[in-house]
XYZ file of C-alpha atoms in Angstrom:
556
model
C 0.000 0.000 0.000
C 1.183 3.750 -0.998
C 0.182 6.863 0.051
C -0.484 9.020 -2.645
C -1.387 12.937 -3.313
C -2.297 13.374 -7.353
C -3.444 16.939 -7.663
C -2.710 19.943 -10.606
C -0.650 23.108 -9.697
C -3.479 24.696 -8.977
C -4.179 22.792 -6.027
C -0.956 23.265 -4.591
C -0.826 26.979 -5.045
C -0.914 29.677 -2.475
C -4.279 29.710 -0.891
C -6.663 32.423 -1.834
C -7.494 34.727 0.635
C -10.900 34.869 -0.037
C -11.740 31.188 0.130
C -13.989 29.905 2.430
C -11.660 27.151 3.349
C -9.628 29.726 4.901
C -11.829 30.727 7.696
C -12.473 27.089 8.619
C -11.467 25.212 11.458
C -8.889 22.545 10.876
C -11.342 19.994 11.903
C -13.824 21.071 9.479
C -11.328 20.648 6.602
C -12.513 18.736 3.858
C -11.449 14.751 3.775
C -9.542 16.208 -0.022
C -7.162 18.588 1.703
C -5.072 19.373 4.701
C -5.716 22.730 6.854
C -3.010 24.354 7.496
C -3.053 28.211 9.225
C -2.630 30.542 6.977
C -0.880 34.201 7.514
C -3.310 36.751 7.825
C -3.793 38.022 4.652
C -3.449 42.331 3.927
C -7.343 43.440 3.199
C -7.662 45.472 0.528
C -9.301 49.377 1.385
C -12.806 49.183 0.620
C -12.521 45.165 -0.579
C -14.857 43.705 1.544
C -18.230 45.682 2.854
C -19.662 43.652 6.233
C -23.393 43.583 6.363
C -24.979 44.716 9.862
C -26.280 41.581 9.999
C -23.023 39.877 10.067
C -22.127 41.157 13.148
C -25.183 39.522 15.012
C -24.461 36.301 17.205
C -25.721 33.292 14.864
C -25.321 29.747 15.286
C -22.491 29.844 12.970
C -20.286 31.394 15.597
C -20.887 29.052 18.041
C -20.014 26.049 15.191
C -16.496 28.054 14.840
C -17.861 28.907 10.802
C -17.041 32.305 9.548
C -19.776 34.806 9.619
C -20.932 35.773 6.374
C -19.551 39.219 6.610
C -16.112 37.608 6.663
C -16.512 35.829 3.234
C -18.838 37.720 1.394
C -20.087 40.544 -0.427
C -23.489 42.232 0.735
C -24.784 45.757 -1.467
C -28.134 47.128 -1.184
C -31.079 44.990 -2.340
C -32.297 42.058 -1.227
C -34.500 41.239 1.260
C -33.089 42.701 4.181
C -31.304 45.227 2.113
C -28.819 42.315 1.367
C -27.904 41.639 -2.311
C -26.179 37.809 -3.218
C -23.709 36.757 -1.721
C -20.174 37.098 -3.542
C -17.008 36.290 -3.248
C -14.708 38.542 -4.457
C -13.070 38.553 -7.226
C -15.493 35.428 -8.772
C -18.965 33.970 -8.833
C -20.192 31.227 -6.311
C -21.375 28.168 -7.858
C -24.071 26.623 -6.546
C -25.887 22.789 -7.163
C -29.026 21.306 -7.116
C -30.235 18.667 -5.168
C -31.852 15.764 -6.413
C -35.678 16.507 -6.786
C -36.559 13.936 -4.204
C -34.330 14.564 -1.730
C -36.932 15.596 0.429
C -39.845 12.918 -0.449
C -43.644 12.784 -0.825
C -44.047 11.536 2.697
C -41.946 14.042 4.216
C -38.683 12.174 4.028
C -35.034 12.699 3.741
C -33.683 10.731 0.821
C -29.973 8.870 1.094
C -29.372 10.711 3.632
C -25.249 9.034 4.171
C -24.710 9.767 0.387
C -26.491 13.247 0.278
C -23.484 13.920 3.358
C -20.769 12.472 1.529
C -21.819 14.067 -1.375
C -22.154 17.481 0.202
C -18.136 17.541 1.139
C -17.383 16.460 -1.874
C -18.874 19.357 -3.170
C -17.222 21.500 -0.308
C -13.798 20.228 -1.903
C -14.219 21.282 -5.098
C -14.581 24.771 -4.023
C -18.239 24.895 -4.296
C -20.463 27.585 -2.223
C -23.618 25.311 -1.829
C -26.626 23.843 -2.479
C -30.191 24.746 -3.876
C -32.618 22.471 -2.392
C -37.015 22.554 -3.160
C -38.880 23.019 -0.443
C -42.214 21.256 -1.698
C -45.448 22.618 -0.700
C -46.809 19.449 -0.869
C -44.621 17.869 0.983
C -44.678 20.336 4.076
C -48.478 21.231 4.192
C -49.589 17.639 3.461
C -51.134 17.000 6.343
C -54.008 19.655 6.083
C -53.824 23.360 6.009
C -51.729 25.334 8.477
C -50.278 21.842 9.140
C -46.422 22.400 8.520
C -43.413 19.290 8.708
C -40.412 21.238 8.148
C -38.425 18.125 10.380
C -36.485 16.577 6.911
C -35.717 20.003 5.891
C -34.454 20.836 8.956
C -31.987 17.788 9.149
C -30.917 19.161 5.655
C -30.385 22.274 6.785
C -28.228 20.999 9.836
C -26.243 18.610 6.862
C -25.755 21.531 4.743
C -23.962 23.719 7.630
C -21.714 20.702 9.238
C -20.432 20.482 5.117
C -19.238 24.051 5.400
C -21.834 25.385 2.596
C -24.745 27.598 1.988
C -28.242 26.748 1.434
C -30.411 28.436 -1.925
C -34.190 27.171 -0.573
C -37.046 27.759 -3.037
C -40.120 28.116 -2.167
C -41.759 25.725 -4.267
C -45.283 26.586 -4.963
C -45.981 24.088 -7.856
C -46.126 20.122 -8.038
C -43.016 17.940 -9.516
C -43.935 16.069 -12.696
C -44.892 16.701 -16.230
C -41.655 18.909 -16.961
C -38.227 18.849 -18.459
C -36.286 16.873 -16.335
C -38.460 15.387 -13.266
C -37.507 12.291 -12.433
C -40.488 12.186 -9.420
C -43.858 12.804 -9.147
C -44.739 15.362 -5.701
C -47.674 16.970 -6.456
C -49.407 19.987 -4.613
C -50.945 19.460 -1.281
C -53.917 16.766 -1.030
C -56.212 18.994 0.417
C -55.344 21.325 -2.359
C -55.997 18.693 -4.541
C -59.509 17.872 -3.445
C -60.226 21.982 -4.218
C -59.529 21.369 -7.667
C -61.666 18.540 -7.818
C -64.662 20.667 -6.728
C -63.871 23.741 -8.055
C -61.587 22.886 -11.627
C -61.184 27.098 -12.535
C -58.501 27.551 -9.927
C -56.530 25.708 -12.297
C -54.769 27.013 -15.663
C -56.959 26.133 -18.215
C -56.449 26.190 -22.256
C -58.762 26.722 -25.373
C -59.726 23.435 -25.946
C -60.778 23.115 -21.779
C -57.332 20.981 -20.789
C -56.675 21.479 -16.987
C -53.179 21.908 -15.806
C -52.762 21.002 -12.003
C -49.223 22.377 -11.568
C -49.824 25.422 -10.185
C -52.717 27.842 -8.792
C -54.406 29.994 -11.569
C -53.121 33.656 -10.985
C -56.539 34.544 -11.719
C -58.386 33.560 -8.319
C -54.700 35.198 -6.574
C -56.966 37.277 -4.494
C -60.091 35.061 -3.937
C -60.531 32.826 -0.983
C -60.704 29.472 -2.851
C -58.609 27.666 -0.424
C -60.503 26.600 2.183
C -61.174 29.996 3.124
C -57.578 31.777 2.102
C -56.883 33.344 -1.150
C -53.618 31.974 -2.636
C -51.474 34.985 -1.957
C -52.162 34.147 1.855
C -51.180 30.435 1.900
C -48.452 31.537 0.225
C -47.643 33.997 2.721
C -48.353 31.617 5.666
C -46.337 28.894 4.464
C -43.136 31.139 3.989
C -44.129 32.783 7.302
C -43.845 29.502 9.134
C -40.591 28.838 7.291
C -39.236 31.820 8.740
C -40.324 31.210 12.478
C -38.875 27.437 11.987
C -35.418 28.762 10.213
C -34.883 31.609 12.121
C -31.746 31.302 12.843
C -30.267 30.108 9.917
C -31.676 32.865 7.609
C -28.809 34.942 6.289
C -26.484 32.398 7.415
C -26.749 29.159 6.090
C -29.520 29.701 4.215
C -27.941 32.264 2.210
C -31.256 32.697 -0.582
C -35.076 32.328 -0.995
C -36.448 31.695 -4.146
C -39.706 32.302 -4.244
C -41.574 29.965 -6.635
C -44.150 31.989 -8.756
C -45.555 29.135 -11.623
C -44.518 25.797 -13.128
C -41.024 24.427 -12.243
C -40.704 27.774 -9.707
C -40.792 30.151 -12.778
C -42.479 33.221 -13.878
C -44.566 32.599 -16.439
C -48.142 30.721 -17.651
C -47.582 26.591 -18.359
C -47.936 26.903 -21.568
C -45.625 24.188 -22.792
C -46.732 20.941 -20.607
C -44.692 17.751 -21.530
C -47.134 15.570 -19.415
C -48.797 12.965 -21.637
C -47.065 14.332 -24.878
C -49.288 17.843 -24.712
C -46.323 19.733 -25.998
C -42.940 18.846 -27.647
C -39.929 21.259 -28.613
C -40.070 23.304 -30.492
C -43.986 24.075 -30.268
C -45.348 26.984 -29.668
C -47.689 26.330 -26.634
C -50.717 27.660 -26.022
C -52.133 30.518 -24.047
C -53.476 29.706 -20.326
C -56.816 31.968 -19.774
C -59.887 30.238 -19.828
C -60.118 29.424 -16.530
C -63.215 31.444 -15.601
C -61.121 33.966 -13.334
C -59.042 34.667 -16.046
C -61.728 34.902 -18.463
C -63.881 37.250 -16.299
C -60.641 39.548 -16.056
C -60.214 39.774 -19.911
C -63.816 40.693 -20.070
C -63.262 43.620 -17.677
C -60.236 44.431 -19.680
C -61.904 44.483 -22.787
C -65.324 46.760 -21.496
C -62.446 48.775 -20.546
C -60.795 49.284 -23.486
C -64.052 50.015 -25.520
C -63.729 46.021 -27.354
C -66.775 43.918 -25.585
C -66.144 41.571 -27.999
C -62.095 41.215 -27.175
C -63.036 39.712 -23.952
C -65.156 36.862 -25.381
C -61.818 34.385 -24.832
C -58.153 34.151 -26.059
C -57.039 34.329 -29.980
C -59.339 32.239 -32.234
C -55.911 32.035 -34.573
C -53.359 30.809 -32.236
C -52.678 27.349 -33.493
C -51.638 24.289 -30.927
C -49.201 23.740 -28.752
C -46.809 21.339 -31.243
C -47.047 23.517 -34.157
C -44.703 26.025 -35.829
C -45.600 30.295 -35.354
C -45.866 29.934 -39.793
C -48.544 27.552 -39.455
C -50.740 30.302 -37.405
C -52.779 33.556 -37.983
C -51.406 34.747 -34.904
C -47.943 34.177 -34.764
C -46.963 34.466 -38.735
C -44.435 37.125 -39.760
C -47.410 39.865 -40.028
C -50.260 38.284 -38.051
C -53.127 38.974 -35.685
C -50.119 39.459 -32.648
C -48.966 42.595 -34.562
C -52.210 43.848 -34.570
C -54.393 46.311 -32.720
C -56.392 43.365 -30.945
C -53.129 41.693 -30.638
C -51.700 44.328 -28.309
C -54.432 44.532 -26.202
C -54.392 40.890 -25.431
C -50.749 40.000 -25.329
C -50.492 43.158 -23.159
C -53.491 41.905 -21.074
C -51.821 38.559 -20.527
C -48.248 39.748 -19.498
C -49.642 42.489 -16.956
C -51.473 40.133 -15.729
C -48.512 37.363 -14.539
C -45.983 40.642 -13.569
C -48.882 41.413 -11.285
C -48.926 38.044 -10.068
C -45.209 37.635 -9.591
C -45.844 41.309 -7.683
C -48.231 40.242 -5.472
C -46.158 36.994 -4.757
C -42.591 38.644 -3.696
C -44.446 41.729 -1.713
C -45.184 38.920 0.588
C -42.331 37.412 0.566
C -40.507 40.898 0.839
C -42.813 41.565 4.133
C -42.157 37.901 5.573
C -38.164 37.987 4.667
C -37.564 41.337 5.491
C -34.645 41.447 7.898
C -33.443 38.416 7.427
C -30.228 38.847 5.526
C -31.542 36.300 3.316
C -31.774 37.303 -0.517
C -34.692 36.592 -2.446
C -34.892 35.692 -5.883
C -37.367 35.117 -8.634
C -36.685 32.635 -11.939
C -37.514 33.256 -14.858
C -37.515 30.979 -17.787
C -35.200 31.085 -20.639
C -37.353 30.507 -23.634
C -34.755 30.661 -26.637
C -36.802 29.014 -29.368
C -38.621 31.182 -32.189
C -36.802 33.875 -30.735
C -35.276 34.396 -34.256
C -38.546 34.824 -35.604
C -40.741 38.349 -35.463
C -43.254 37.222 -33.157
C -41.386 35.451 -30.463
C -44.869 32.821 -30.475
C -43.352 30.626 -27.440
C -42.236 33.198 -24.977
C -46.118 35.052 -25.696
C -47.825 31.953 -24.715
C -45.692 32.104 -21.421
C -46.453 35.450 -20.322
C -43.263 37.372 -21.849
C -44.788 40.203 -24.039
C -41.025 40.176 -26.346
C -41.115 41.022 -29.724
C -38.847 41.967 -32.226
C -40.538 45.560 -31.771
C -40.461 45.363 -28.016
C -38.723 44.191 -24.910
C -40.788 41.908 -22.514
C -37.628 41.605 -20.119
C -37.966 44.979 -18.741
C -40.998 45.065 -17.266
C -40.102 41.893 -15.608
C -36.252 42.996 -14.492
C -38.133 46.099 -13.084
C -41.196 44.388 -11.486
C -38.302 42.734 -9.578
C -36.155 45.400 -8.675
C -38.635 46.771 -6.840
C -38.667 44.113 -4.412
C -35.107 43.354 -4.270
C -34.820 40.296 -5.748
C -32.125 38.625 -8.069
C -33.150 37.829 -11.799
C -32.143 33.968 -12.158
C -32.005 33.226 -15.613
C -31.836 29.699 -17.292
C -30.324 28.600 -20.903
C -26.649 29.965 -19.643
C -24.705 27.018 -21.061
C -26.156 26.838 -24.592
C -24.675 28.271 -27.430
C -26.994 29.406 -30.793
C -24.888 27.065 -33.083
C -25.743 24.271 -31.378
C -29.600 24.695 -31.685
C -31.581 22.947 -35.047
C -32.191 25.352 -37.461
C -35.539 25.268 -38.230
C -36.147 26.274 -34.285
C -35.442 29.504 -34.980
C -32.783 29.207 -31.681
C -31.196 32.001 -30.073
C -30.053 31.625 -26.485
C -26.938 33.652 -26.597
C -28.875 36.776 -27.875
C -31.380 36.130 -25.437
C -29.115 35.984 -22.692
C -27.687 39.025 -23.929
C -31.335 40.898 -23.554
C -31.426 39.734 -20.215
C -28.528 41.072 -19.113
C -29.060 44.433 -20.696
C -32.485 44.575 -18.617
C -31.663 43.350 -15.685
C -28.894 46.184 -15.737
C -31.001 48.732 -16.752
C -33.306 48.336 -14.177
C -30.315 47.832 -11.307
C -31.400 44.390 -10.487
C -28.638 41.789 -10.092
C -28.452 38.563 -12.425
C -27.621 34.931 -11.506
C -28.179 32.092 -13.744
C -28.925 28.430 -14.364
C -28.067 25.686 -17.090
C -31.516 24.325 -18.359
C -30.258 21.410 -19.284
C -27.811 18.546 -17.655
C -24.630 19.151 -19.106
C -21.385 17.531 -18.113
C -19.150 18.863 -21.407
C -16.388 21.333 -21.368
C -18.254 23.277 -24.138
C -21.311 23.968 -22.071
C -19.093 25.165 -19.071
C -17.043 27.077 -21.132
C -19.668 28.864 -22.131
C -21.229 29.764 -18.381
C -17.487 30.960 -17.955
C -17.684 32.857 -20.602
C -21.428 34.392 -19.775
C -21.003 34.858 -16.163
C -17.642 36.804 -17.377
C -19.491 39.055 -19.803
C -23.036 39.138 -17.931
C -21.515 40.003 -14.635
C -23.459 36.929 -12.659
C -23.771 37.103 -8.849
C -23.932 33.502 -8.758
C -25.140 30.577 -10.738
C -26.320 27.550 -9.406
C -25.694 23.969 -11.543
C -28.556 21.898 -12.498
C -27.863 19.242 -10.659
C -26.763 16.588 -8.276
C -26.745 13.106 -9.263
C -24.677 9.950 -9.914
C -23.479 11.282 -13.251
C -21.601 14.444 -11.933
C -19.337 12.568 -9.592
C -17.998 9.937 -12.635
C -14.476 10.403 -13.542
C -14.489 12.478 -16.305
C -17.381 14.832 -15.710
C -16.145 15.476 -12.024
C -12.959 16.823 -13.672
C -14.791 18.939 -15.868
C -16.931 20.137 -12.746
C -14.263 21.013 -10.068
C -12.079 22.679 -12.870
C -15.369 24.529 -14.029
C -15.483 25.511 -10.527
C -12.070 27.190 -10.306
C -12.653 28.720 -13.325
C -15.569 30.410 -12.299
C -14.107 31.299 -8.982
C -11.351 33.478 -10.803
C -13.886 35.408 -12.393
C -14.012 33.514 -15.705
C -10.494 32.786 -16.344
C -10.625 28.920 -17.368
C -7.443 27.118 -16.328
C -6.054 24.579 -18.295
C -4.794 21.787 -16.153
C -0.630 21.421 -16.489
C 0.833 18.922 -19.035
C 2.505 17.322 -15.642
C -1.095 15.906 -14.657
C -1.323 12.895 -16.983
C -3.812 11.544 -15.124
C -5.998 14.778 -15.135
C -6.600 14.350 -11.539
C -6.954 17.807 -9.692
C -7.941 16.578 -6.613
C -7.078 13.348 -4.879
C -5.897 11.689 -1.405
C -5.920 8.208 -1.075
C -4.584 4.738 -0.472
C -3.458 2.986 -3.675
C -2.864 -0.910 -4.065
C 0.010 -0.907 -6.131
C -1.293 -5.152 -7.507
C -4.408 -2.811 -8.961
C -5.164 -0.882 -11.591
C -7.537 2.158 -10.129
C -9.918 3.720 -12.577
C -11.649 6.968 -12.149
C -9.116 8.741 -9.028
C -11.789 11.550 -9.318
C -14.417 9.941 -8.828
C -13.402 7.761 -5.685
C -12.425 10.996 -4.480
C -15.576 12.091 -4.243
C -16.083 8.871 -1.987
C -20.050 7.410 -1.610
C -21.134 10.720 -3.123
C -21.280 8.639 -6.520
C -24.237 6.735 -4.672
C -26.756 9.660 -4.954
């Protein structure tokens, strides 16, 4: 048996003053690395602003872990005047948790590998985890009923690994979507609402019900057992805050307040359940549940149109087909009309008021906290090429090639402090099919531009698994030009921790942490290693030193 250290130059280079590892203890170093004390390192004048919160007692004190003045970055915004988290000089990765990791019956999933897994992370220099916090999960039980217990072991998991916990508050069921791999839907009691009253539901021309998420047309009307939507909302994130008290600002560094399907901003207007939609369709607009339909009527007497507010376009095609093969969405159709405007305006004003109405109360319940809120929105990049933009109208986004649907949205949440998190960061527009009409660079780019226009910062997401060099190359290369306050990897699994793809990761993850610079690793490193501390039997051949590195984490 040898003892053996593999790891590139990198590695072994002078610690970084503004790592986290550095205001460890020794006995909370990571099982990849050795602690040792570093000098005190000179502070540069005006390098490092402490938030008032940091200088509260929290419970990280008393675990020896730095307070988050110490290691990070806090501006104005946010919700208690916080803004993200940063460390200087680069942006903090974040990764999602497996979708079940808190179940159905109120579970905590693999709970030895979901440990190992979460130092493994720590040693590659990540900042920490993003973890759904399912409404139907925690309100199962009945309403006002609230089992926050397997979140709570989480939480206490997530701060013995040394990281930082992104919760979202997850308003909408699991299942039907790109990339769920479980089924959790809303609460049951919920559930038996719908069943006598099917309008608080999105509904669609042709009378489909989607049971994702609560129709933003009853927002204000007590259809849940005597609470309007808004206020479960608002109680459930209330009791969140009494049972997380004092973790908020701390380890749980970021709410994300779920506002529609998968947590996003915007209608469901592309379901994959039961083969409703497929890529690249356009969708189909949600608003004929009868809230909805009773607020386009009002609209329309308004506007001095009865007859606009009889339902949605008559001319808007299906949700598989193509913008050409519709009256509406066709290079000069009905959406560039007079009656188009009123409706497509109608139908975004009506989910930024939603999304409004959601993050006021979660501005009045996480107000103080030191916790940052954030809102997602979803990164629709197909037909963007095209004049009407048909699949980002059917969601809610009001973006033409005459007119930008991204600022009302950046500014709707500026005013509440919250981050923009934007998806679609690691594709590039040649790697799209063509007859898509793909553009998810330029899309990105319009983002950007809005969120900085309206002073609201931007974080992002990968929409996709993706375990290539290209597709981290290009967050690199966004988060570089785009400025990103953080971006948080989609996601946690089995596949990230194999031998090749954990490479990629942890050098992804130095890369982003020196602001964008993407290091190659030295021609010394034949075994492309980076990090690894073992015992080797000579008599055997080991495969994968990354990946063993990473220890049981490989079992999630």
């Amino acid at each position: 048996m040898a003892l053996t250290l593999r790891s590139s130059t990198s590695f072994l280079s002078p610690v970084d003053p503004t790592s986290k590892l550095l205001h460890k203890p020794a006995d909370e170093a990571p099982p990849c690395c050795v602690a040792v004390p570093p000098a005190a390192p000179s502070r540069r004048p005006g390098a490092l602003r402490a938030s008032a919160a940091a200088a509260a007692p929290s419970p990280a004190a008393a675990t020896g872990r730095a307070p988050a003045g110490a290691e990070l970055l806090h501006c104005g915004g946010g919700a208690g005047g916080q803004q993200h988290g940063l460390r200087r000089g680069g942006v903090p990765v974040y990764v999602m948790l497996p979708l079940d990791t808190v179940g159905p019956g109120g579970q905590l999933s693999r709970q030895r590998a979901v440990a190992a897994s979460l130092m493994a992370l720590r040693g590659a220099g990540v900042e920490g985890v993003m973890v759904d916090v399912w409404w139907g999960v925690v309100e199962r039980d009945g309403p006002g009923r609230y089992d926050w217990e397997a979140y709570a072991e989480l939480v206490r998991m997530v701060e013995r690994a040394g990281l930082r916990l992104q919760a979202v508050m997850s308003f909408h069921q699991c299942g039907g979507n790109v990339g769920d791999t479980c089924n959790i839907p809303l609460p049951p009691w919920v559930l038996e609402e719908m069943s006598s009253n099917p309008d608080i539901v999105y509904t669609d021309r042709s009378g489909r019900r989607n049971p994702e998420y609560i129709s933003l047309g009853c927002d204000t009307i007590p259809v849940l057992k005597g609470r309007t939507p808004i206020q479960v909302y608002t109680d459930y994130m209330r009791s969140f805050r009494e049972r997380f008290r004092d973790y908020l600002g701390n380890v749980i560094a970021e709410i994300q307040v779920g506002m529609g399907p998968c947590g996003e901003l915007r209608y469901p207007s592309y379901p994959e359940a039961n083969g409703t939609w497929r890529f690249p369709g356009i969708g189909e607009f949600q608003c004929y549940d009868k809230y909805m339909r009773a607020s386009l009527e009002a609209a329309a007497v308004a506007a001095g149109h009865k007859e606009w507010g009889r339902g949605g376009p008559h001319d808007a095609g299906e949700y598989k087909q193509m913008p050409d093969d519709t009256g509406f969405f066709r290079r000069d159709g009905t959406w560039s009309t007079e009656y188009g405007h009123f409706f497509l305006e109608w139908y975004s004003r009506m989910l930024l008021e939603h999304g409004d109405r959601v993050l006021a109360a979660a501005e009045a319940v996480f107000g103080g906290t030191s916790a940052t809120l954030s809102a997602k929105v979803a990164g629709i990049h197909w037909h963007y090429r095209t004049r009407s933009h048909a699949a980002e109208l059917t969601a809610g986004y009001y973006n033409t090639r005459y007119r930008d649907g991204y600022a009302p949205i950046a500014r709707t949440l500026a005013k509440r402090g919250a981050v923009l998190n934007f998806t679609c960061m690691e594709m590039k527009d040649e790697q799209q099919p063509q007859h898509a009409s793909c553009s998810p660079e330029l899309l990105v780019q319009q983002v950007k531009a809005a969120a900085s226009k309206a002073g609201v910062e931007l974080a992002g997401e990968n929409a996709l698994e993706r375990y290539d060099e290209a597709a981290f190359s290009q967050v690199v290369s966004t988060a570089r030009g785009a400025g990103l306050a953080a971006f948080t990897y989609l996601r946690m699994n089995k596949t990230l921790f194999d031998g090749d793809n954990w490479r990629q990761f942890v050098s992804f993850v130095k890369a982003m942490a020196d602001g964008g610079a993407r290091p190659a690793l030295p021609r010394c490193d034949t075994g492309h290693s980076d990090l690894y501390v073992g015992f080797v039997d000579a008599s055997k051949q080991r495969k994968a030193p990354e990946a063993e590195g990473a220890a049981t984490a490989a079992a999630v």
